[in-house]
């Protein structure tokens, strides 16, 4: 028996006992043949990562003029093209780039950018215009529109104790779990389990019925995810950072063929107003080493072709450094895509124009919603992404 | 008593066991009169001292960070003071409840503690007064002026932020004005600014005195005229009444009732107290379909539990943690549209924390919950491992005086629920303590408070 087959067989054996009886029939079909399908992993870099010191225009005088103390010297940059290079802390991404597993989209943003963390993150989460307030997220609405019949909330799973707006829909929500064992403890209330079991016998009002449904779903999901988390203990060398360990948990769930289509992982601390160089370097290293371990782990298990990773931040930072060895809130930024099936590895578009600024900030070239549209249509197979995104934003060719 | 109970959950924040007992003999009319009478006095929140913001702009990033951190602490203390007010029987429940409603309506994130206190006092002062006065006071409130950038709204370069939200969210609602109306309204509010202390200042140099055309009228309007013209539209009364109905009565709207109420509201010249009285005095407010049909907001849940169990936190910051973890932080709404409410409060994480909350307090067991990161903090969000608090269930147990042990659960449920949960007594008893009456009663209360129905009011 091959290792993969063994894994699948053991996954089947352990889950078949536990899959709750009310799981939709579609899941049964999945188990006999093929994997669950294409998987999206979203990595959120919170605080506003400085894109200009991430992907560095190391031949651009304007860059060095704007950042006399903060610019990364050309000699330290890891060049990956004639104009652009990596921050040295991204060393671990180099082999992925060389292997055609990484695509970088420059100058991603939206019109009338908002420089508040919360507001700009909301805009990215809800895919709204900058003057529009939505209370559902783009991935939540994906669950609403594409998930008719698949009632389980763990189709979209966030590795955290609380759920981001991006994963909240009108009818369906994603699922938050920082750790399968800990989640199981929160549902380990035997009284509430007995209440959940008895709930089917009762008539509830609309609101109570909703609460009961979420409770029962959470209880069964906790059992399911706990079992899934034990199927494939990864041996790959993940960094011991919380971010690295989150990615390890995701890889373990993907490898166990968990019925989750979207994973959401956070890395925080990019709000580098002061002493940016060391702090951003540390974070980028965490990011790069975590992603490298993750990509190689999936590749080894033949799963990278089924996985697409997107890393974004709510905004980039100002072109000019400030007086504290840092940078202030800015606008457009680069987005990373990783996976085994990229149509356009390398750079999707040229780096930002540092001479054509909007009050000291980069102008966006790619609307983030066209990136969402591309992922929804070309990767997740959504027929009409405009129904989820509330408009046509064009589909790009990189996925 | 069921009606009074319902009234207090909607017009206030529920009742403590003592308050519940004290109202046993009252008629509904007496309870209503009492609620409105208590609301007659406006008790303002104390303002924390303000950091010196002299030369703030010129400060280095580090110096700014120190001040901003200080101010976050102060905002936290204003938040805690407000939550404690809502939980206390010494303050008017109705006035604080109305202030909380208006906070969600005129949603604002004050940046300084002193601005936060000033803003909540603005809400409090006008909470049951006149909607025109309230809107005008908000337009002149330093916290709102800063939040919606009106200090940058100047004749040469108008900033439309406040004007847009005034029309879209605060008064008439989408679909009843044009983009041109927003532009003209923004011009009328130019020069409406505030000083360093947060007090309203009109800056004539920045005001556009030119003629404007707004909603079909022409004149040399200023901000006050704009508010008056918007309030002349019956649609504004409808928009506000609908929101009040959805919040205080039922998310499921009844068009005929909303229309009748909004007519009354309009004809009274936008008087808030008579509108609220009309709702609370109506028969339909007490119809079964309007009772227990509301998912408690995190603040309602927290405050309700504090009242029921007389909770005292060892560190009051636990109140901030709970708000954050459950998804509603007072003085920090998600954006200017306020909290969406209803089912949006609920996901797997918030629900399990809600259901387990009473158990954590009864058993002082482990919580293990980490809130989302704060982007400025540069570190992972705060984690809570344990809720250090004391509870006093004696007042709750007093409700059982003269009740036989086999009827404890019924009596407790009467106090804890608006709509009685459909749960077999045998199931409850199976998971309750078999010990003394006291232990048994406490374990019953804990179990009942962890039922999904406890999330409703």
PDB file of C-alpha atoms in Angstrom, chain A residues 46-47 117-119 122 131-135 158 160-164 168 173-177 182-183 185-187 189-192 194-195 198 202-204 206-208 210-212 214-215 218-219 242-243 246 266 268-269 271 273-275 279 314 322-324 328 359, chain B residues 60-62 65 109 157 161 164-165 168-169 174 251-252 292-295 325 332 334-337 340 343-344 346-349 351-352 355-356 359-360 367-380 422-424 427-428 431 447-448 450-453 455-456:
ATOM      1  CA  UNK A  46      -2.533  42.785   9.507  1.00  0.00           C
ATOM      2  CA  UNK A  47      -1.302  46.257  10.253  1.00  0.00           C
ATOM      3  CA  UNK A 117      -6.628  49.954   9.510  1.00  0.00           C
ATOM      4  CA  UNK A 118     -10.129  48.931  10.478  1.00  0.00           C
ATOM      5  CA  UNK A 119     -11.905  50.589   7.622  1.00  0.00           C
ATOM      6  CA  UNK A 122     -13.305  46.016   6.235  1.00  0.00           C
ATOM      7  CA  UNK A 131     -17.825  54.722   0.651  1.00  0.00           C
ATOM      8  CA  UNK A 132     -19.994  51.638   1.115  1.00  0.00           C
ATOM      9  CA  UNK A 133     -20.684  49.697   4.334  1.00  0.00           C
ATOM     10  CA  UNK A 134     -21.454  46.013   4.035  1.00  0.00           C
ATOM     11  CA  UNK A 135     -22.037  43.615   6.889  1.00  0.00           C
ATOM     12  CA  UNK A 158     -10.351  30.517  10.080  1.00  0.00           C
ATOM     13  CA  UNK A 160      -8.386  31.835  15.172  1.00  0.00           C
ATOM     14  CA  UNK A 161     -10.668  32.051  18.205  1.00  0.00           C
ATOM     15  CA  UNK A 162     -12.944  34.541  16.502  1.00  0.00           C
ATOM     16  CA  UNK A 163     -14.319  34.839  13.009  1.00  0.00           C
ATOM     17  CA  UNK A 164     -13.342  37.589  10.577  1.00  0.00           C
ATOM     18  CA  UNK A 168     -19.488  36.019   7.485  1.00  0.00           C
ATOM     19  CA  UNK A 173     -20.851  31.718   8.222  1.00  0.00           C
ATOM     20  CA  UNK A 174     -17.388  30.296   8.131  1.00  0.00           C
ATOM     21  CA  UNK A 175     -15.969  28.613  11.203  1.00  0.00           C
ATOM     22  CA  UNK A 176     -13.343  29.814  13.663  1.00  0.00           C
ATOM     23  CA  UNK A 177     -10.972  27.407  15.359  1.00  0.00           C
ATOM     24  CA  UNK A 182      -9.269  23.557  22.377  1.00  0.00           C
ATOM     25  CA  UNK A 183     -12.371  23.864  20.227  1.00  0.00           C
ATOM     26  CA  UNK A 185     -13.166  21.616  24.999  1.00  0.00           C
ATOM     27  CA  UNK A 186     -15.588  24.492  24.354  1.00  0.00           C
ATOM     28  CA  UNK A 187     -18.154  22.021  23.047  1.00  0.00           C
ATOM     29  CA  UNK A 189     -20.321  20.550  27.805  1.00  0.00           C
ATOM     30  CA  UNK A 190     -22.243  17.297  28.225  1.00  0.00           C
ATOM     31  CA  UNK A 191     -25.379  19.108  29.246  1.00  0.00           C
ATOM     32  CA  UNK A 192     -25.405  21.183  26.053  1.00  0.00           C
ATOM     33  CA  UNK A 194     -27.715  16.395  25.547  1.00  0.00           C
ATOM     34  CA  UNK A 195     -29.750  19.555  24.912  1.00  0.00           C
ATOM     35  CA  UNK A 198     -32.990  16.601  22.300  1.00  0.00           C
ATOM     36  CA  UNK A 202     -38.943  20.541  19.902  1.00  0.00           C
ATOM     37  CA  UNK A 203     -40.465  23.378  17.989  1.00  0.00           C
ATOM     38  CA  UNK A 204     -38.494  26.602  18.239  1.00  0.00           C
ATOM     39  CA  UNK A 206     -37.091  31.451  14.272  1.00  0.00           C
ATOM     40  CA  UNK A 207     -34.295  32.952  16.381  1.00  0.00           C
ATOM     41  CA  UNK A 208     -34.095  30.057  18.828  1.00  0.00           C
ATOM     42  CA  UNK A 210     -31.110  29.461  14.471  1.00  0.00           C
ATOM     43  CA  UNK A 211     -29.204  29.376  17.767  1.00  0.00           C
ATOM     44  CA  UNK A 212     -29.865  25.658  18.154  1.00  0.00           C
ATOM     45  CA  UNK A 214     -25.404  26.877  15.140  1.00  0.00           C
ATOM     46  CA  UNK A 215     -24.880  25.080  18.444  1.00  0.00           C
ATOM     47  CA  UNK A 218     -20.552  23.586  16.147  1.00  0.00           C
ATOM     48  CA  UNK A 219     -20.700  20.472  18.282  1.00  0.00           C
ATOM     49  CA  UNK A 242       2.197  30.753  15.945  1.00  0.00           C
ATOM     50  CA  UNK A 243       1.893  31.530  12.230  1.00  0.00           C
ATOM     51  CA  UNK A 246      -1.263  27.602  12.044  1.00  0.00           C
ATOM     52  CA  UNK A 266      -3.525  35.695  10.189  1.00  0.00           C
ATOM     53  CA  UNK A 268      -0.060  40.464  12.695  1.00  0.00           C
ATOM     54  CA  UNK A 269       2.286  43.251  13.585  1.00  0.00           C
ATOM     55  CA  UNK A 271       2.063  48.498  11.581  1.00  0.00           C
ATOM     56  CA  UNK A 273       5.515  53.395  12.286  1.00  0.00           C
ATOM     57  CA  UNK A 274       8.803  53.154  14.154  1.00  0.00           C
ATOM     58  CA  UNK A 275      11.935  50.985  13.973  1.00  0.00           C
ATOM     59  CA  UNK A 279      10.453  44.358  12.989  1.00  0.00           C
ATOM     60  CA  UNK A 314      -5.071  46.050   4.155  1.00  0.00           C
ATOM     61  CA  UNK A 322       8.889  59.120   8.567  1.00  0.00           C
ATOM     62  CA  UNK A 323      11.123  60.591  11.287  1.00  0.00           C
ATOM     63  CA  UNK A 324      11.025  57.505  13.506  1.00  0.00           C
ATOM     64  CA  UNK A 328       2.979  55.692   7.897  1.00  0.00           C
ATOM     65  CA  UNK A 359      -0.251  62.954  -2.380  1.00  0.00           C
TER      66      UNK A 359
ATOM     67  CA  UNK B  60       7.435  62.369  17.009  1.00  0.00           C
ATOM     68  CA  UNK B  61       5.751  59.074  16.271  1.00  0.00           C
ATOM     69  CA  UNK B  62       6.949  57.713  19.611  1.00  0.00           C
ATOM     70  CA  UNK B  65       2.128  56.576  20.475  1.00  0.00           C
ATOM     71  CA  UNK B 109     -15.423  55.968  17.301  1.00  0.00           C
ATOM     72  CA  UNK B 157     -11.988  71.955  -0.445  1.00  0.00           C
ATOM     73  CA  UNK B 161     -17.948  62.599   4.669  1.00  0.00           C
ATOM     74  CA  UNK B 164     -23.050  61.845   3.157  1.00  0.00           C
ATOM     75  CA  UNK B 165     -23.566  59.905   6.384  1.00  0.00           C
ATOM     76  CA  UNK B 168     -27.560  58.059   4.169  1.00  0.00           C
ATOM     77  CA  UNK B 169     -27.411  56.757   7.748  1.00  0.00           C
ATOM     78  CA  UNK B 174     -30.531  55.829   0.686  1.00  0.00           C
ATOM     79  CA  UNK B 251     -36.825  42.815  13.195  1.00  0.00           C
ATOM     80  CA  UNK B 252     -39.822  41.637  11.254  1.00  0.00           C
ATOM     81  CA  UNK B 292     -38.290  36.903  23.294  1.00  0.00           C
ATOM     82  CA  UNK B 293     -37.683  37.258  19.543  1.00  0.00           C
ATOM     83  CA  UNK B 294     -34.546  39.352  19.800  1.00  0.00           C
ATOM     84  CA  UNK B 295     -31.006  37.946  19.958  1.00  0.00           C
ATOM     85  CA  UNK B 325     -14.620  38.584  22.275  1.00  0.00           C
ATOM     86  CA  UNK B 332     -15.871  51.326  19.008  1.00  0.00           C
ATOM     87  CA  UNK B 334     -17.270  48.567  13.402  1.00  0.00           C
ATOM     88  CA  UNK B 335     -17.971  51.647  11.286  1.00  0.00           C
ATOM     89  CA  UNK B 336     -20.325  54.591  10.934  1.00  0.00           C
ATOM     90  CA  UNK B 337     -23.190  52.230  10.055  1.00  0.00           C
ATOM     91  CA  UNK B 340     -25.755  45.113  12.145  1.00  0.00           C
ATOM     92  CA  UNK B 343     -28.107  36.924  13.582  1.00  0.00           C
ATOM     93  CA  UNK B 344     -24.934  38.805  12.683  1.00  0.00           C
ATOM     94  CA  UNK B 346     -23.751  34.797  16.074  1.00  0.00           C
ATOM     95  CA  UNK B 347     -21.025  32.566  14.728  1.00  0.00           C
ATOM     96  CA  UNK B 348     -19.619  29.360  16.145  1.00  0.00           C
ATOM     97  CA  UNK B 349     -17.051  31.154  18.292  1.00  0.00           C
ATOM     98  CA  UNK B 351     -22.139  31.431  20.367  1.00  0.00           C
ATOM     99  CA  UNK B 352     -20.040  28.932  22.303  1.00  0.00           C
ATOM    100  CA  UNK B 355     -23.448  29.660  26.016  1.00  0.00           C
ATOM    101  CA  UNK B 356     -20.489  28.911  28.264  1.00  0.00           C
ATOM    102  CA  UNK B 359     -20.790  28.311  33.453  1.00  0.00           C
ATOM    103  CA  UNK B 360     -17.435  30.108  33.501  1.00  0.00           C
ATOM    104  CA  UNK B 367     -12.005  30.290  29.278  1.00  0.00           C
ATOM    105  CA  UNK B 368      -9.022  30.232  26.908  1.00  0.00           C
ATOM    106  CA  UNK B 369     -10.134  32.763  24.369  1.00  0.00           C
ATOM    107  CA  UNK B 370      -7.927  35.114  22.439  1.00  0.00           C
ATOM    108  CA  UNK B 371      -9.429  38.190  20.789  1.00  0.00           C
ATOM    109  CA  UNK B 372      -8.465  39.451  17.356  1.00  0.00           C
ATOM    110  CA  UNK B 373      -5.255  41.390  17.109  1.00  0.00           C
ATOM    111  CA  UNK B 374      -5.284  45.117  17.332  1.00  0.00           C
ATOM    112  CA  UNK B 375      -3.393  46.378  14.313  1.00  0.00           C
ATOM    113  CA  UNK B 376      -1.617  49.131  16.236  1.00  0.00           C
ATOM    114  CA  UNK B 377      -0.634  46.851  19.062  1.00  0.00           C
ATOM    115  CA  UNK B 378       1.910  44.906  17.072  1.00  0.00           C
ATOM    116  CA  UNK B 379       1.200  41.733  18.954  1.00  0.00           C
ATOM    117  CA  UNK B 380      -1.421  39.062  19.167  1.00  0.00           C
ATOM    118  CA  UNK B 422     -38.901  23.784  25.703  1.00  0.00           C
ATOM    119  CA  UNK B 423     -36.729  21.473  27.749  1.00  0.00           C
ATOM    120  CA  UNK B 424     -37.675  18.341  29.619  1.00  0.00           C
ATOM    121  CA  UNK B 427     -33.016  16.405  31.389  1.00  0.00           C
ATOM    122  CA  UNK B 428     -32.390  19.463  33.540  1.00  0.00           C
ATOM    123  CA  UNK B 431     -27.469  17.512  34.889  1.00  0.00           C
ATOM    124  CA  UNK B 447     -27.793  25.081  33.334  1.00  0.00           C
ATOM    125  CA  UNK B 448     -30.733  27.291  32.435  1.00  0.00           C
ATOM    126  CA  UNK B 450     -26.445  28.102  29.273  1.00  0.00           C
ATOM    127  CA  UNK B 451     -29.487  27.228  27.163  1.00  0.00           C
ATOM    128  CA  UNK B 452     -29.681  28.891  23.736  1.00  0.00           C
ATOM    129  CA  UNK B 453     -32.972  30.505  24.796  1.00  0.00           C
ATOM    130  CA  UNK B 455     -29.605  34.438  24.408  1.00  0.00           C
ATOM    131  CA  UNK B 456     -33.030  35.850  23.565  1.00  0.00           C
TER     132      UNK B 456
END
